[in-house]
Tab-separated table of C-alpha atoms in Angstrom:
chain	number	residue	atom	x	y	z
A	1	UNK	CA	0.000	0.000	0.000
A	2	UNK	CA	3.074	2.613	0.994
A	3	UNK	CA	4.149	1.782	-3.050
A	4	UNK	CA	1.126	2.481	-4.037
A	5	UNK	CA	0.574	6.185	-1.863
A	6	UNK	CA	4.323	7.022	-3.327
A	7	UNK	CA	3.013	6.618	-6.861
A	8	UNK	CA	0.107	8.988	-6.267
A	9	UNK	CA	2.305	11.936	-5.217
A	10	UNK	CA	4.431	11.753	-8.035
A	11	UNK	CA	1.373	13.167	-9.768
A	12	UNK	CA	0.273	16.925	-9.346
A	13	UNK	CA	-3.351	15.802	-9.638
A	14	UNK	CA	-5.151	16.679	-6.534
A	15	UNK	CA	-7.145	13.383	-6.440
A	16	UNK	CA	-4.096	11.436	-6.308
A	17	UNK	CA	-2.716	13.287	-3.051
A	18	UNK	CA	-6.049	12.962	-1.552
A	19	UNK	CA	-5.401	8.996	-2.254
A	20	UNK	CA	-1.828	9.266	-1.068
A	21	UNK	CA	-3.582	11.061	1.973
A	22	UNK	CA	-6.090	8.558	2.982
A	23	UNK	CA	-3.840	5.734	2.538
A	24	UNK	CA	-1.196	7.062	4.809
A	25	UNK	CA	-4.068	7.678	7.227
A	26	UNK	CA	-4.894	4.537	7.102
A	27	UNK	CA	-1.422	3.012	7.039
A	28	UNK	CA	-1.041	4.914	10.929
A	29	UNK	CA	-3.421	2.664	11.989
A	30	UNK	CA	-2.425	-0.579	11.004
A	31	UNK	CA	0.262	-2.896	12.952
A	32	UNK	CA	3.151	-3.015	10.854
A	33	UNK	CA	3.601	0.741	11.117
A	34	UNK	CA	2.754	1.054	14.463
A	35	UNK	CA	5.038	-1.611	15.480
A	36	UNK	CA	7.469	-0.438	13.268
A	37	UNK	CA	9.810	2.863	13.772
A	38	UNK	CA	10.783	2.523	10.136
A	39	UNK	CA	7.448	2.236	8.920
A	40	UNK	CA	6.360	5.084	11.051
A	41	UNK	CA	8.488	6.706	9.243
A	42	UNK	CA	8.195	6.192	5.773
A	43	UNK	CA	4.335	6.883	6.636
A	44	UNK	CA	5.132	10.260	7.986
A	45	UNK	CA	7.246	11.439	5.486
A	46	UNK	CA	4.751	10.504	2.760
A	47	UNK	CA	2.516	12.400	4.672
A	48	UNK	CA	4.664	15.319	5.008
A	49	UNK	CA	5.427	15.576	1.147
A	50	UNK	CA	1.932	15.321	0.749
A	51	UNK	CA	0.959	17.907	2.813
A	52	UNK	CA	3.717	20.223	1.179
A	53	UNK	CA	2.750	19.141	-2.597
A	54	UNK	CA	-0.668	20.134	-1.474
A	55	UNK	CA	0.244	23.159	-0.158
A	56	UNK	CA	-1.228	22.761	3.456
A	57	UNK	CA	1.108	24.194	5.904
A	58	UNK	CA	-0.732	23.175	8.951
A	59	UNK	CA	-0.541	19.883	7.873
A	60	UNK	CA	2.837	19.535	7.073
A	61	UNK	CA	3.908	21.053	10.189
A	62	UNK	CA	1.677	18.994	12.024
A	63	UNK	CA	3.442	15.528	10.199
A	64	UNK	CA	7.128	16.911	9.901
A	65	UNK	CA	6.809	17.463	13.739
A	66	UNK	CA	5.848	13.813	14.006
A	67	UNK	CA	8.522	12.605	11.570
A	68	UNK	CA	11.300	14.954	13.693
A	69	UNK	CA	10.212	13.343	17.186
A	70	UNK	CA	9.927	9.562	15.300
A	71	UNK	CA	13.225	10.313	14.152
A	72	UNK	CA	14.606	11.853	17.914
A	73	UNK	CA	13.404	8.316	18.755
A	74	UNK	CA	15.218	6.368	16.622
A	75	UNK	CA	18.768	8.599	17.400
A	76	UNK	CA	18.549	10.214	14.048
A	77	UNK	CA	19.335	13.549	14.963
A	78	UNK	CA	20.555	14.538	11.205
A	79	UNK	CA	17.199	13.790	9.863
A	80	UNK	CA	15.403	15.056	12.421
A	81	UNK	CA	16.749	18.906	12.220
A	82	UNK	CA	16.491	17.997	8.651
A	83	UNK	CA	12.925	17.850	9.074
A	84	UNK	CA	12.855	20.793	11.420
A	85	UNK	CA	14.766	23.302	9.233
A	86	UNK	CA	12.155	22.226	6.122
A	87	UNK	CA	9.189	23.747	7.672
A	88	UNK	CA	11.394	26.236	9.844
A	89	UNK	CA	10.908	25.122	13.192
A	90	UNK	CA	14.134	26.166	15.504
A	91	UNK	CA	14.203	23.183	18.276
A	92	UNK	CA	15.065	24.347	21.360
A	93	UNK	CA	18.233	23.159	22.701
């Protein structure tokens, strides 16, 4: 299903990142992410670029926030400021 999402956001058609949406939605949900830190994370970065292809900032803060504590988790601090400095959040350190 996460091949499938990817494929839709390689489009610029909106209905296609409205599919990529509701399958990462529903990807959250499901076991194999949610036992999974890498999962989790490919789920939230799909997410995140579809929020940002779409245009909807509130979103993609909302994800990239998620993806930059997921990542914190995992000891990826790289990737996580990464994340941060995309939608311009300053982490406090």
């Amino acid at each position: 299903m996460l091949e499938r999402a990817c494929a839709y956001i390689n489009s610029t058609d909106t209905i296609n990142l409205d599919s990529a949406r509701q399958i990462g939605l529903e990807l959250l949900e499901h076991a194999a992410v949610k036992d999974s830190t890498v999962n989790r994370l490919k789920v939230l970065r799909l997410l995140t670029d579809v929020a940002r292809m779409d245009m909807n900032y509130e979103e993609q803060m909302r994800w990239a926030s998620l993806l930059a504590t997921a990542c914190r988790e995992r000891g990826d601090e790289t990737e996580a400021l990464r994340t941060e400095s995309e939608i311009g959040i300053t982490p406090f350190l």
